[in-house]
Amino acid sequence: EAGVVQSPRYKIIEKKQPVAFWCNPISGHNTLYWYLQNLGQGPELLIRYENEEAVDDSQLPKDRFSAERLKGVDSTLKIQPAELGDSAVYLCASSPTSSHNEQFFGPGTRLTVL
Amino acid sequence: EDKVVQSPLSLVVHEGDTVTLNCSYEVTNFRSLLWYKQEKKAPTFLFMLTSSGIEKKSGRLSSILDKKELFSILNITATQTGDSAIYLCAVFSGTYKYIFGTGTRLKVLA
C-alpha cells in the first residue's frame, strides 16, 4: 500500500515569493491534516480536512496561508507571500476517518525562506 | 489550553543502556495517546494507548499509560545506535485533534 506522498521534498525560496506544497493521502483516507514542524518542536496542526471540507482551520494564518482539497483526495497548501519565519518542515498526514486514532505521515516538505 | 509535555528534552546514552521517556498531558476529552519515532523524515507510529495499566510491547520498546496521573512512559531496553531519533508523544482529543509534545531527542552512542 502506498503511503502519504508529498512534493516537493525540499524548497528554497526568497522572502515575499509564493510557494505551494502538494499532498496525496493514502487511498481511501477521508481525513487529511497539514502540520507545521519547527526545529526542535513537535508538529502543530494547521488545518484538518474531512473529505473536501476544512473542518478545523483555526490555527491556519489566513492572511498568507491557504489550502484546498477540491475533490476530497489530494491537497495543496500555499503560502503567499512567504516570510523568513515560515522556514520549517510541512507535514501532511491522513487517516481513514476523523475518529480513527492513528494517522499516517508523509515525508514532509522542508521549506527554507531566504 | 490542551498541552503535552515531554521530558527529558534530550538524552545521550551508550549502547546497551535502558532509557525511559516521559509524556504528561492535560487534554480535554482524552481519546488516546500515541508514540512516534522521527528520524530525518516522517514520524513513524510506535504505539497507541487508550487504557490505563496495559503495557504495549514491541521488541525492545514498551509503553504504558496512567490515565489517573495523566502520563505515559516509553521504555527502550538494550538501546542500539539505530534507536537514535526524536520520540514524539501525541494525545488525540475529543475534538479529533492531535496535540504533540516537543519530543525527546535520543542519541545512542556506540
mmCIF file with all atom_site columns, C-alpha atoms in Angstrom:
data_model
loop_
_atom_site.group_PDB
_atom_site.id
_atom_site.type_symbol
_atom_site.label_atom_id
_atom_site.label_alt_id
_atom_site.label_comp_id
_atom_site.label_asym_id
_atom_site.label_entity_id
_atom_site.label_seq_id
_atom_site.pdbx_PDB_ins_code
_atom_site.Cartn_x
_atom_site.Cartn_y
_atom_site.Cartn_z
_atom_site.occupancy
_atom_site.B_iso_or_equiv
_atom_site.pdbx_formal_charge
_atom_site.auth_seq_id
_atom_site.auth_comp_id
_atom_site.auth_asym_id
_atom_site.auth_atom_id
_atom_site.pdbx_PDB_model_num
ATOM 1   C CA . GLU A 1 1   ? 0.000   0.000  0.000  1.00 0.00 ? 1   GLU A CA 1
ATOM 2   C CA . ALA A 1 2   ? 1.431   3.377  -0.989 1.00 0.00 ? 2   ALA A CA 1
ATOM 3   C CA . GLY A 1 3   ? 1.938   5.805  1.842  1.00 0.00 ? 3   GLY A CA 1
ATOM 4   C CA . VAL A 1 4   ? 1.241   9.525  2.023  1.00 0.00 ? 4   VAL A CA 1
ATOM 5   C CA . VAL A 1 5   ? 3.047   11.284 -0.818 1.00 0.00 ? 5   VAL A CA 1
ATOM 6   C CA . GLN A 1 6   ? 4.301   14.837 -0.597 1.00 0.00 ? 6   GLN A CA 1
ATOM 7   C CA . SER A 1 7   ? 6.143   17.058 -3.021 1.00 0.00 ? 7   SER A CA 1
ATOM 8   C CA . PRO A 1 8   ? 8.471   18.740 -3.285 1.00 0.00 ? 8   PRO A CA 1
ATOM 9   C CA . ARG A 1 9   ? 10.712  17.286 -0.588 1.00 0.00 ? 9   ARG A CA 1
ATOM 10  C CA . TYR A 1 10  ? 12.762  20.456 -0.370 1.00 0.00 ? 10  TYR A CA 1
ATOM 11  C CA . LYS A 1 11  ? 12.092  24.033 -1.403 1.00 0.00 ? 11  LYS A CA 1
ATOM 12  C CA . ILE A 1 12  ? 14.264  27.127 -1.133 1.00 0.00 ? 12  ILE A CA 1
ATOM 13  C CA . ILE A 1 13  ? 12.720  30.481 -1.952 1.00 0.00 ? 13  ILE A CA 1
ATOM 14  C CA . GLU A 1 14  ? 13.333  34.141 -1.265 1.00 0.00 ? 14  GLU A CA 1
ATOM 15  C CA . LYS A 1 15  ? 11.059  36.006 1.095  1.00 0.00 ? 15  LYS A CA 1
ATOM 16  C CA . LYS A 1 16  ? 7.923   37.509 -0.405 1.00 0.00 ? 16  LYS A CA 1
ATOM 17  C CA . GLN A 1 17  ? 7.774   34.760 -3.027 1.00 0.00 ? 17  GLN A CA 1
ATOM 18  C CA . PRO A 1 18  ? 4.825   32.346 -3.182 1.00 0.00 ? 18  PRO A CA 1
ATOM 19  C CA . VAL A 1 19  ? 5.222   28.617 -2.556 1.00 0.00 ? 19  VAL A CA 1
ATOM 20  C CA . ALA A 1 20  ? 2.939   25.605 -2.780 1.00 0.00 ? 20  ALA A CA 1
ATOM 21  C CA . PHE A 1 21  ? 3.110   22.126 -1.312 1.00 0.00 ? 21  PHE A CA 1
ATOM 22  C CA . TRP A 1 22  ? 1.210   19.091 -2.527 1.00 0.00 ? 22  TRP A CA 1
ATOM 23  C CA . CYS A 1 23  ? -0.019  16.049 -0.647 1.00 0.00 ? 23  CYS A CA 1
ATOM 24  C CA . ASN A 1 24  ? -1.670  12.844 -1.801 1.00 0.00 ? 24  ASN A CA 1
ATOM 25  C CA . PRO A 1 25  ? -3.056  10.847 1.144  1.00 0.00 ? 25  PRO A CA 1
ATOM 26  C CA . ILE A 1 26  ? -3.364  7.105  1.425  1.00 0.00 ? 26  ILE A CA 1
ATOM 27  C CA . SER A 1 27  ? -6.128  5.849  -0.867 1.00 0.00 ? 27  SER A CA 1
ATOM 28  C CA . GLY A 1 28  ? -9.478  5.800  0.896  1.00 0.00 ? 28  GLY A CA 1
ATOM 29  C CA . HIS A 1 29  ? -8.427  8.085  3.726  1.00 0.00 ? 29  HIS A CA 1
ATOM 30  C CA . ASN A 1 30  ? -11.065 10.743 4.210  1.00 0.00 ? 30  ASN A CA 1
ATOM 31  C CA . THR A 1 31  ? -9.215  12.833 6.781  1.00 0.00 ? 31  THR A CA 1
ATOM 32  C CA . LEU A 1 32  ? -6.196  14.888 5.813  1.00 0.00 ? 32  LEU A CA 1
ATOM 33  C CA . TYR A 1 33  ? -4.015  17.031 8.065  1.00 0.00 ? 33  TYR A CA 1
ATOM 34  C CA . TRP A 1 34  ? -1.411  19.674 7.345  1.00 0.00 ? 34  TRP A CA 1
ATOM 35  C CA . TYR A 1 35  ? 1.131   20.310 10.099 1.00 0.00 ? 35  TYR A CA 1
ATOM 36  C CA . LEU A 1 36  ? 4.000   22.722 10.546 1.00 0.00 ? 36  LEU A CA 1
ATOM 37  C CA . GLN A 1 37  ? 7.047   21.474 12.414 1.00 0.00 ? 37  GLN A CA 1
ATOM 38  C CA . ASN A 1 38  ? 9.731   23.875 13.538 1.00 0.00 ? 38  ASN A CA 1
ATOM 39  C CA . LEU A 1 39  ? 13.166  22.642 14.521 1.00 0.00 ? 39  LEU A CA 1
ATOM 40  C CA . GLY A 1 40  ? 13.113  21.105 17.964 1.00 0.00 ? 40  GLY A CA 1
ATOM 41  C CA . GLN A 1 41  ? 9.344   21.208 18.200 1.00 0.00 ? 41  GLN A CA 1
ATOM 42  C CA . GLY A 1 42  ? 6.511   18.788 17.688 1.00 0.00 ? 42  GLY A CA 1
ATOM 43  C CA . PRO A 1 43  ? 4.126   19.115 14.735 1.00 0.00 ? 43  PRO A CA 1
ATOM 44  C CA . GLU A 1 44  ? 1.487   21.825 15.050 1.00 0.00 ? 44  GLU A CA 1
ATOM 45  C CA . LEU A 1 45  ? -1.808  21.466 13.238 1.00 0.00 ? 45  LEU A CA 1
ATOM 46  C CA . LEU A 1 46  ? -2.533  23.988 10.506 1.00 0.00 ? 46  LEU A CA 1
ATOM 47  C CA . ILE A 1 47  ? -5.691  22.543 9.004  1.00 0.00 ? 47  ILE A CA 1
ATOM 48  C CA . ARG A 1 48  ? -7.773  19.366 9.010  1.00 0.00 ? 48  ARG A CA 1
ATOM 49  C CA . TYR A 1 49  ? -9.989  18.220 6.160  1.00 0.00 ? 49  TYR A CA 1
ATOM 50  C CA . GLU A 1 50  ? -12.866 15.790 6.169  1.00 0.00 ? 50  GLU A CA 1
ATOM 51  C CA . ASN A 1 51  ? -13.174 14.914 2.510  1.00 0.00 ? 51  ASN A CA 1
ATOM 52  C CA . GLU A 1 52  ? -13.218 18.324 0.783  1.00 0.00 ? 52  GLU A CA 1
ATOM 53  C CA . GLU A 1 53  ? -14.378 20.271 3.844  1.00 0.00 ? 53  GLU A CA 1
ATOM 54  C CA . ALA A 1 54  ? -11.931 22.153 6.055  1.00 0.00 ? 54  ALA A CA 1
ATOM 55  C CA . VAL A 1 55  ? -13.356 21.283 9.475  1.00 0.00 ? 55  VAL A CA 1
ATOM 56  C CA . ASP A 1 56  ? -10.598 22.842 11.569 1.00 0.00 ? 56  ASP A CA 1
ATOM 57  C CA . ASP A 1 57  ? -8.534  25.727 10.212 1.00 0.00 ? 57  ASP A CA 1
ATOM 58  C CA . SER A 1 58  ? -8.357  27.693 13.442 1.00 0.00 ? 58  SER A CA 1
ATOM 59  C CA . GLN A 1 59  ? -4.546  27.564 13.502 1.00 0.00 ? 59  GLN A CA 1
ATOM 60  C CA . LEU A 1 60  ? -4.042  28.499 9.858  1.00 0.00 ? 60  LEU A CA 1
ATOM 61  C CA . PRO A 1 61  ? -2.643  32.052 9.403  1.00 0.00 ? 61  PRO A CA 1
ATOM 62  C CA . LYS A 1 62  ? -5.201  33.054 6.845  1.00 0.00 ? 62  LYS A CA 1
ATOM 63  C CA . ASP A 1 63  ? -3.536  36.300 5.857  1.00 0.00 ? 63  ASP A CA 1
ATOM 64  C CA . ARG A 1 64  ? -0.847  34.410 3.974  1.00 0.00 ? 64  ARG A CA 1
ATOM 65  C CA . PHE A 1 65  ? -1.703  30.704 4.102  1.00 0.00 ? 65  PHE A CA 1
ATOM 66  C CA . SER A 1 66  ? -4.387  28.935 2.110  1.00 0.00 ? 66  SER A CA 1
ATOM 67  C CA . ALA A 1 67  ? -5.251  25.329 1.446  1.00 0.00 ? 67  ALA A CA 1
ATOM 68  C CA . GLU A 1 68  ? -7.594  23.353 -0.722 1.00 0.00 ? 68  GLU A CA 1
ATOM 69  C CA . ARG A 1 69  ? -8.749  19.807 -1.224 1.00 0.00 ? 69  ARG A CA 1
ATOM 70  C CA . LEU A 1 70  ? -11.168 20.272 -4.070 1.00 0.00 ? 70  LEU A CA 1
ATOM 71  C CA . LYS A 1 71  ? -12.083 16.658 -4.838 1.00 0.00 ? 71  LYS A CA 1
ATOM 72  C CA . GLY A 1 72  ? -11.545 15.333 -1.360 1.00 0.00 ? 72  GLY A CA 1
ATOM 73  C CA . VAL A 1 73  ? -8.392  13.470 -2.342 1.00 0.00 ? 73  VAL A CA 1
ATOM 74  C CA . ASP A 1 74  ? -5.120  15.343 -2.805 1.00 0.00 ? 74  ASP A CA 1
ATOM 75  C CA . SER A 1 75  ? -4.490  18.714 -1.220 1.00 0.00 ? 75  SER A CA 1
ATOM 76  C CA . THR A 1 76  ? -2.393  21.821 -1.767 1.00 0.00 ? 76  THR A CA 1
ATOM 77  C CA . LEU A 1 77  ? -1.075  24.190 0.883  1.00 0.00 ? 77  LEU A CA 1
ATOM 78  C CA . LYS A 1 78  ? 0.045   27.616 -0.289 1.00 0.00 ? 78  LYS A CA 1
ATOM 79  C CA . ILE A 1 79  ? 1.945   30.467 1.314  1.00 0.00 ? 79  ILE A CA 1
ATOM 80  C CA . GLN A 1 80  ? 1.853   33.880 -0.304 1.00 0.00 ? 80  GLN A CA 1
ATOM 81  C CA . PRO A 1 81  ? 3.958   35.821 0.395  1.00 0.00 ? 81  PRO A CA 1
ATOM 82  C CA . ALA A 1 82  ? 6.466   33.712 2.322  1.00 0.00 ? 82  ALA A CA 1
ATOM 83  C CA . GLU A 1 83  ? 8.302   35.197 5.299  1.00 0.00 ? 83  GLU A CA 1
ATOM 84  C CA . LEU A 1 84  ? 11.588  34.205 6.898  1.00 0.00 ? 84  LEU A CA 1
ATOM 85  C CA . GLY A 1 85  ? 9.729   32.710 9.855  1.00 0.00 ? 85  GLY A CA 1
ATOM 86  C CA . ASP A 1 86  ? 7.911   30.267 7.592  1.00 0.00 ? 86  ASP A CA 1
ATOM 87  C CA . SER A 1 87  ? 11.058  28.168 7.259  1.00 0.00 ? 87  SER A CA 1
ATOM 88  C CA . ALA A 1 88  ? 10.043  24.802 8.670  1.00 0.00 ? 88  ALA A CA 1
ATOM 89  C CA . VAL A 1 89  ? 9.003   21.294 7.688  1.00 0.00 ? 89  VAL A CA 1
ATOM 90  C CA . TYR A 1 90  ? 5.433   20.997 6.420  1.00 0.00 ? 90  TYR A CA 1
ATOM 91  C CA . LEU A 1 91  ? 3.989   17.577 7.132  1.00 0.00 ? 91  LEU A CA 1
ATOM 92  C CA . CYS A 1 92  ? 0.886   16.044 5.643  1.00 0.00 ? 92  CYS A CA 1
ATOM 93  C CA . ALA A 1 93  ? -0.891  13.163 7.352  1.00 0.00 ? 93  ALA A CA 1
ATOM 94  C CA . SER A 1 94  ? -4.024  11.158 6.687  1.00 0.00 ? 94  SER A CA 1
ATOM 95  C CA . SER A 1 95  ? -6.323  8.768  8.490  1.00 0.00 ? 95  SER A CA 1
ATOM 96  C CA . PRO A 1 96  ? -9.360  6.756  7.416  1.00 0.00 ? 96  PRO A CA 1
ATOM 97  C CA . THR A 1 97  ? -11.742 8.965  9.400  1.00 0.00 ? 97  THR A CA 1
ATOM 98  C CA . SER A 1 98  ? -11.550 11.748 11.992 1.00 0.00 ? 98  SER A CA 1
ATOM 99  C CA . SER A 1 99  ? -12.306 9.374  14.816 1.00 0.00 ? 99  SER A CA 1
ATOM 100 C CA . HIS A 1 100 ? -9.612  6.923  13.784 1.00 0.00 ? 100 HIS A CA 1
ATOM 101 C CA . ASN A 1 101 ? -6.889  7.040  16.402 1.00 0.00 ? 101 ASN A CA 1
ATOM 102 C CA . GLU A 1 102 ? -3.886  6.533  14.151 1.00 0.00 ? 102 GLU A CA 1
ATOM 103 C CA . GLN A 1 103 ? -2.650  8.904  11.474 1.00 0.00 ? 103 GLN A CA 1
ATOM 104 C CA . PHE A 1 104 ? -0.020  8.267  8.836  1.00 0.00 ? 104 PHE A CA 1
ATOM 105 C CA . PHE A 1 105 ? 2.531   10.882 7.933  1.00 0.00 ? 105 PHE A CA 1
ATOM 106 C CA . GLY A 1 106 ? 4.145   11.793 4.649  1.00 0.00 ? 106 GLY A CA 1
ATOM 107 C CA . PRO A 1 107 ? 7.879   12.549 4.382  1.00 0.00 ? 107 PRO A CA 1
ATOM 108 C CA . GLY A 1 108 ? 7.327   16.297 4.650  1.00 0.00 ? 108 GLY A CA 1
ATOM 109 C CA . THR A 1 109 ? 8.496   19.312 2.666  1.00 0.00 ? 109 THR A CA 1
ATOM 110 C CA . ARG A 1 110 ? 11.403  21.225 4.117  1.00 0.00 ? 110 ARG A CA 1
ATOM 111 C CA . LEU A 1 111 ? 10.962  24.911 3.296  1.00 0.00 ? 111 LEU A CA 1
ATOM 112 C CA . THR A 1 112 ? 13.799  27.411 3.566  1.00 0.00 ? 112 THR A CA 1
ATOM 113 C CA . VAL A 1 113 ? 12.970  31.073 3.106  1.00 0.00 ? 113 VAL A CA 1
ATOM 114 C CA . LEU A 1 114 ? 15.997  33.295 2.448  1.00 0.00 ? 114 LEU A CA 1
ATOM 115 C CA . GLU B 2 1   ? -5.420  25.016 26.979 1.00 0.00 ? 1   GLU B CA 1
ATOM 116 C CA . ASP B 2 2   ? -4.535  21.486 25.919 1.00 0.00 ? 2   ASP B CA 1
ATOM 117 C CA . LYS B 2 3   ? -0.880  20.622 26.299 1.00 0.00 ? 3   LYS B CA 1
ATOM 118 C CA . VAL B 2 4   ? 1.514   17.712 26.128 1.00 0.00 ? 4   VAL B CA 1
ATOM 119 C CA . VAL B 2 5   ? 4.878   17.913 27.881 1.00 0.00 ? 5   VAL B CA 1
ATOM 120 C CA . GLN B 2 6   ? 7.738   15.539 27.240 1.00 0.00 ? 6   GLN B CA 1
ATOM 121 C CA . SER B 2 7   ? 10.860  15.018 29.266 1.00 0.00 ? 7   SER B CA 1
ATOM 122 C CA . PRO B 2 8   ? 13.738  14.976 29.054 1.00 0.00 ? 8   PRO B CA 1
ATOM 123 C CA . LEU B 2 9   ? 14.170  17.198 26.016 1.00 0.00 ? 9   LEU B CA 1
ATOM 124 C CA . SER B 2 10  ? 17.306  15.344 25.062 1.00 0.00 ? 10  SER B CA 1
ATOM 125 C CA . LEU B 2 11  ? 19.226  12.328 26.231 1.00 0.00 ? 11  LEU B CA 1
ATOM 126 C CA . VAL B 2 12  ? 22.583  10.778 25.371 1.00 0.00 ? 12  VAL B CA 1
ATOM 127 C CA . VAL B 2 13  ? 23.235  7.154  26.336 1.00 0.00 ? 13  VAL B CA 1
ATOM 128 C CA . HIS B 2 14  ? 25.540  4.318  25.366 1.00 0.00 ? 14  HIS B CA 1
ATOM 129 C CA . GLU B 2 15  ? 24.544  1.192  23.522 1.00 0.00 ? 15  GLU B CA 1
ATOM 130 C CA . GLY B 2 16  ? 23.005  -1.355 25.845 1.00 0.00 ? 16  GLY B CA 1
ATOM 131 C CA . ASP B 2 17  ? 21.580  1.209  28.245 1.00 0.00 ? 17  ASP B CA 1
ATOM 132 C CA . THR B 2 18  ? 17.888  1.335  29.122 1.00 0.00 ? 18  THR B CA 1
ATOM 133 C CA . VAL B 2 19  ? 16.042  4.626  28.711 1.00 0.00 ? 19  VAL B CA 1
ATOM 134 C CA . THR B 2 20  ? 12.696  5.902  29.930 1.00 0.00 ? 20  THR B CA 1
ATOM 135 C CA . LEU B 2 21  ? 10.966  8.759  28.145 1.00 0.00 ? 21  LEU B CA 1
ATOM 136 C CA . ASN B 2 22  ? 8.143   10.639 29.805 1.00 0.00 ? 22  ASN B CA 1
ATOM 137 C CA . CYS B 2 23  ? 4.995   12.249 28.498 1.00 0.00 ? 23  CYS B CA 1
ATOM 138 C CA . SER B 2 24  ? 2.463   14.108 30.620 1.00 0.00 ? 24  SER B CA 1
ATOM 139 C CA . TYR B 2 25  ? -0.691  15.725 29.336 1.00 0.00 ? 25  TYR B CA 1
ATOM 140 C CA . GLU B 2 26  ? -3.616  17.988 30.075 1.00 0.00 ? 26  GLU B CA 1
ATOM 141 C CA . VAL B 2 27  ? -6.143  17.466 27.328 1.00 0.00 ? 27  VAL B CA 1
ATOM 142 C CA . THR B 2 28  ? -9.879  17.908 27.191 1.00 0.00 ? 28  THR B CA 1
ATOM 143 C CA . ASN B 2 29  ? -11.734 14.713 26.363 1.00 0.00 ? 29  ASN B CA 1
ATOM 144 C CA . PHE B 2 30  ? -8.827  12.318 26.052 1.00 0.00 ? 30  PHE B CA 1
ATOM 145 C CA . ARG B 2 31  ? -9.262  9.611  23.439 1.00 0.00 ? 31  ARG B CA 1
ATOM 146 C CA . SER B 2 32  ? -5.815  8.058  23.069 1.00 0.00 ? 32  SER B CA 1
ATOM 147 C CA . LEU B 2 33  ? -2.090  8.654  23.421 1.00 0.00 ? 33  LEU B CA 1
ATOM 148 C CA . LEU B 2 34  ? 0.329   7.843  20.646 1.00 0.00 ? 34  LEU B CA 1
ATOM 149 C CA . TRP B 2 35  ? 4.105   7.498  20.463 1.00 0.00 ? 35  TRP B CA 1
ATOM 150 C CA . TYR B 2 36  ? 6.017   8.163  17.265 1.00 0.00 ? 36  TYR B CA 1
ATOM 151 C CA . LYS B 2 37  ? 9.659   7.823  16.258 1.00 0.00 ? 37  LYS B CA 1
ATOM 152 C CA . GLN B 2 38  ? 11.005  10.540 13.981 1.00 0.00 ? 38  GLN B CA 1
ATOM 153 C CA . GLU B 2 39  ? 14.299  10.267 12.207 1.00 0.00 ? 39  GLU B CA 1
ATOM 154 C CA . LYS B 2 40  ? 15.178  12.595 9.350  1.00 0.00 ? 40  LYS B CA 1
ATOM 155 C CA . LYS B 2 41  ? 11.792  12.093 7.796  1.00 0.00 ? 41  LYS B CA 1
ATOM 156 C CA . ALA B 2 42  ? 8.153   11.474 8.676  1.00 0.00 ? 42  ALA B CA 1
ATOM 157 C CA . PRO B 2 43  ? 7.152   10.370 12.161 1.00 0.00 ? 43  PRO B CA 1
ATOM 158 C CA . THR B 2 44  ? 6.529   6.626  12.222 1.00 0.00 ? 44  THR B CA 1
ATOM 159 C CA . PHE B 2 45  ? 3.947   5.101  14.510 1.00 0.00 ? 45  PHE B CA 1
ATOM 160 C CA . LEU B 2 46  ? 5.098   3.097  17.529 1.00 0.00 ? 46  LEU B CA 1
ATOM 161 C CA . PHE B 2 47  ? 2.204   2.642  19.950 1.00 0.00 ? 47  PHE B CA 1
ATOM 162 C CA . MET B 2 48  ? -1.316  3.733  20.648 1.00 0.00 ? 48  MET B CA 1
ATOM 163 C CA . LEU B 2 49  ? -2.568  3.598  24.229 1.00 0.00 ? 49  LEU B CA 1
ATOM 164 C CA . THR B 2 50  ? -6.136  4.013  25.361 1.00 0.00 ? 50  THR B CA 1
ATOM 165 C CA . SER B 2 51  ? -6.398  2.111  28.639 1.00 0.00 ? 51  SER B CA 1
ATOM 166 C CA . SER B 2 52  ? -4.527  2.587  31.876 1.00 0.00 ? 52  SER B CA 1
ATOM 167 C CA . GLY B 2 53  ? -2.125  -0.021 33.116 1.00 0.00 ? 53  GLY B CA 1
ATOM 168 C CA . ILE B 2 54  ? -1.958  -2.145 29.986 1.00 0.00 ? 54  ILE B CA 1
ATOM 169 C CA . GLU B 2 55  ? 1.573   -2.365 28.667 1.00 0.00 ? 55  GLU B CA 1
ATOM 170 C CA . LYS B 2 56  ? 2.124   -2.318 24.925 1.00 0.00 ? 56  LYS B CA 1
ATOM 171 C CA . LYS B 2 57  ? 5.296   -4.049 23.798 1.00 0.00 ? 57  LYS B CA 1
ATOM 172 C CA . SER B 2 58  ? 7.174   -4.309 20.540 1.00 0.00 ? 58  SER B CA 1
ATOM 173 C CA . GLY B 2 59  ? 10.598  -5.880 20.695 1.00 0.00 ? 59  GLY B CA 1
ATOM 174 C CA . ARG B 2 60  ? 12.788  -3.754 22.934 1.00 0.00 ? 60  ARG B CA 1
ATOM 175 C CA . LEU B 2 61  ? 10.215  -0.963 23.170 1.00 0.00 ? 61  LEU B CA 1
ATOM 176 C CA . SER B 2 62  ? 7.334   -0.839 25.602 1.00 0.00 ? 62  SER B CA 1
ATOM 177 C CA . SER B 2 63  ? 4.889   1.777  26.766 1.00 0.00 ? 63  SER B CA 1
ATOM 178 C CA . ILE B 2 64  ? 2.249   2.219  29.405 1.00 0.00 ? 64  ILE B CA 1
ATOM 179 C CA . LEU B 2 65  ? -0.422  4.796  30.186 1.00 0.00 ? 65  LEU B CA 1
ATOM 180 C CA . ASP B 2 66  ? -1.668  6.143  33.519 1.00 0.00 ? 66  ASP B CA 1
ATOM 181 C CA . LYS B 2 67  ? -4.940  7.977  32.914 1.00 0.00 ? 67  LYS B CA 1
ATOM 182 C CA . LYS B 2 68  ? -5.330  8.902  36.562 1.00 0.00 ? 68  LYS B CA 1
ATOM 183 C CA . GLU B 2 69  ? -1.986  10.676 36.783 1.00 0.00 ? 69  GLU B CA 1
ATOM 184 C CA . LEU B 2 70  ? -2.160  11.772 33.118 1.00 0.00 ? 70  LEU B CA 1
ATOM 185 C CA . PHE B 2 71  ? 1.145   10.450 31.874 1.00 0.00 ? 71  PHE B CA 1
ATOM 186 C CA . SER B 2 72  ? 2.760   7.801  29.780 1.00 0.00 ? 72  SER B CA 1
ATOM 187 C CA . ILE B 2 73  ? 6.258   6.364  29.583 1.00 0.00 ? 73  ILE B CA 1
ATOM 188 C CA . LEU B 2 74  ? 8.156   4.823  26.715 1.00 0.00 ? 74  LEU B CA 1
ATOM 189 C CA . ASN B 2 75  ? 10.893  2.377  27.653 1.00 0.00 ? 75  ASN B CA 1
ATOM 190 C CA . ILE B 2 76  ? 13.669  1.219  25.375 1.00 0.00 ? 76  ILE B CA 1
ATOM 191 C CA . THR B 2 77  ? 15.880  -1.579 26.650 1.00 0.00 ? 77  THR B CA 1
ATOM 192 C CA . ALA B 2 78  ? 19.300  -2.600 25.312 1.00 0.00 ? 78  ALA B CA 1
ATOM 193 C CA . THR B 2 79  ? 19.478  0.542  23.203 1.00 0.00 ? 79  THR B CA 1
ATOM 194 C CA . GLN B 2 80  ? 21.162  0.473  19.809 1.00 0.00 ? 80  GLN B CA 1
ATOM 195 C CA . THR B 2 81  ? 22.547  3.282  17.645 1.00 0.00 ? 81  THR B CA 1
ATOM 196 C CA . GLY B 2 82  ? 19.541  2.802  15.367 1.00 0.00 ? 82  GLY B CA 1
ATOM 197 C CA . ASP B 2 83  ? 17.310  3.964  18.190 1.00 0.00 ? 83  ASP B CA 1
ATOM 198 C CA . SER B 2 84  ? 18.762  7.459  17.837 1.00 0.00 ? 84  SER B CA 1
ATOM 199 C CA . ALA B 2 85  ? 15.824  9.654  16.867 1.00 0.00 ? 85  ALA B CA 1
ATOM 200 C CA . ILE B 2 86  ? 13.271  12.117 18.173 1.00 0.00 ? 86  ILE B CA 1
ATOM 201 C CA . TYR B 2 87  ? 10.463  10.419 20.057 1.00 0.00 ? 87  TYR B CA 1
ATOM 202 C CA . LEU B 2 88  ? 7.170   12.269 19.858 1.00 0.00 ? 88  LEU B CA 1
ATOM 203 C CA . CYS B 2 89  ? 4.198   11.848 22.139 1.00 0.00 ? 89  CYS B CA 1
ATOM 204 C CA . ALA B 2 90  ? 0.769   12.967 20.928 1.00 0.00 ? 90  ALA B CA 1
ATOM 205 C CA . VAL B 2 91  ? -2.646  12.943 22.534 1.00 0.00 ? 91  VAL B CA 1
ATOM 206 C CA . PHE B 2 92  ? -5.737  12.514 20.394 1.00 0.00 ? 92  PHE B CA 1
ATOM 207 C CA . SER B 2 93  ? -8.537  14.593 21.856 1.00 0.00 ? 93  SER B CA 1
ATOM 208 C CA . GLY B 2 94  ? -12.293 14.517 21.709 1.00 0.00 ? 94  GLY B CA 1
ATOM 209 C CA . THR B 2 95  ? -12.227 17.330 19.156 1.00 0.00 ? 95  THR B CA 1
ATOM 210 C CA . TYR B 2 96  ? -10.293 14.998 16.833 1.00 0.00 ? 96  TYR B CA 1
ATOM 211 C CA . LYS B 2 97  ? -7.072  16.960 17.272 1.00 0.00 ? 97  LYS B CA 1
ATOM 212 C CA . TYR B 2 98  ? -3.634  15.529 17.826 1.00 0.00 ? 98  TYR B CA 1
ATOM 213 C CA . ILE B 2 99  ? -1.672  17.600 20.316 1.00 0.00 ? 99  ILE B CA 1
ATOM 214 C CA . PHE B 2 100 ? 2.030   16.887 20.114 1.00 0.00 ? 100 PHE B CA 1
ATOM 215 C CA . GLY B 2 101 ? 4.769   17.372 22.657 1.00 0.00 ? 101 GLY B CA 1
ATOM 216 C CA . THR B 2 102 ? 8.094   18.892 21.688 1.00 0.00 ? 102 THR B CA 1
ATOM 217 C CA . GLY B 2 103 ? 9.708   15.474 21.542 1.00 0.00 ? 103 GLY B CA 1
ATOM 218 C CA . THR B 2 104 ? 12.681  13.864 23.250 1.00 0.00 ? 104 THR B CA 1
ATOM 219 C CA . ARG B 2 105 ? 15.849  13.730 21.189 1.00 0.00 ? 105 ARG B CA 1
ATOM 220 C CA . LEU B 2 106 ? 17.656  10.471 21.944 1.00 0.00 ? 106 LEU B CA 1
ATOM 221 C CA . LYS B 2 107 ? 21.228  9.832  20.874 1.00 0.00 ? 107 LYS B CA 1
ATOM 222 C CA . VAL B 2 108 ? 22.721  6.391  21.399 1.00 0.00 ? 108 VAL B CA 1
ATOM 223 C CA . LEU B 2 109 ? 26.495  6.231  21.241 1.00 0.00 ? 109 LEU B CA 1
ATOM 224 C CA . ALA B 2 110 ? 28.337  3.127  20.074 1.00 0.00 ? 110 ALA B CA 1
#
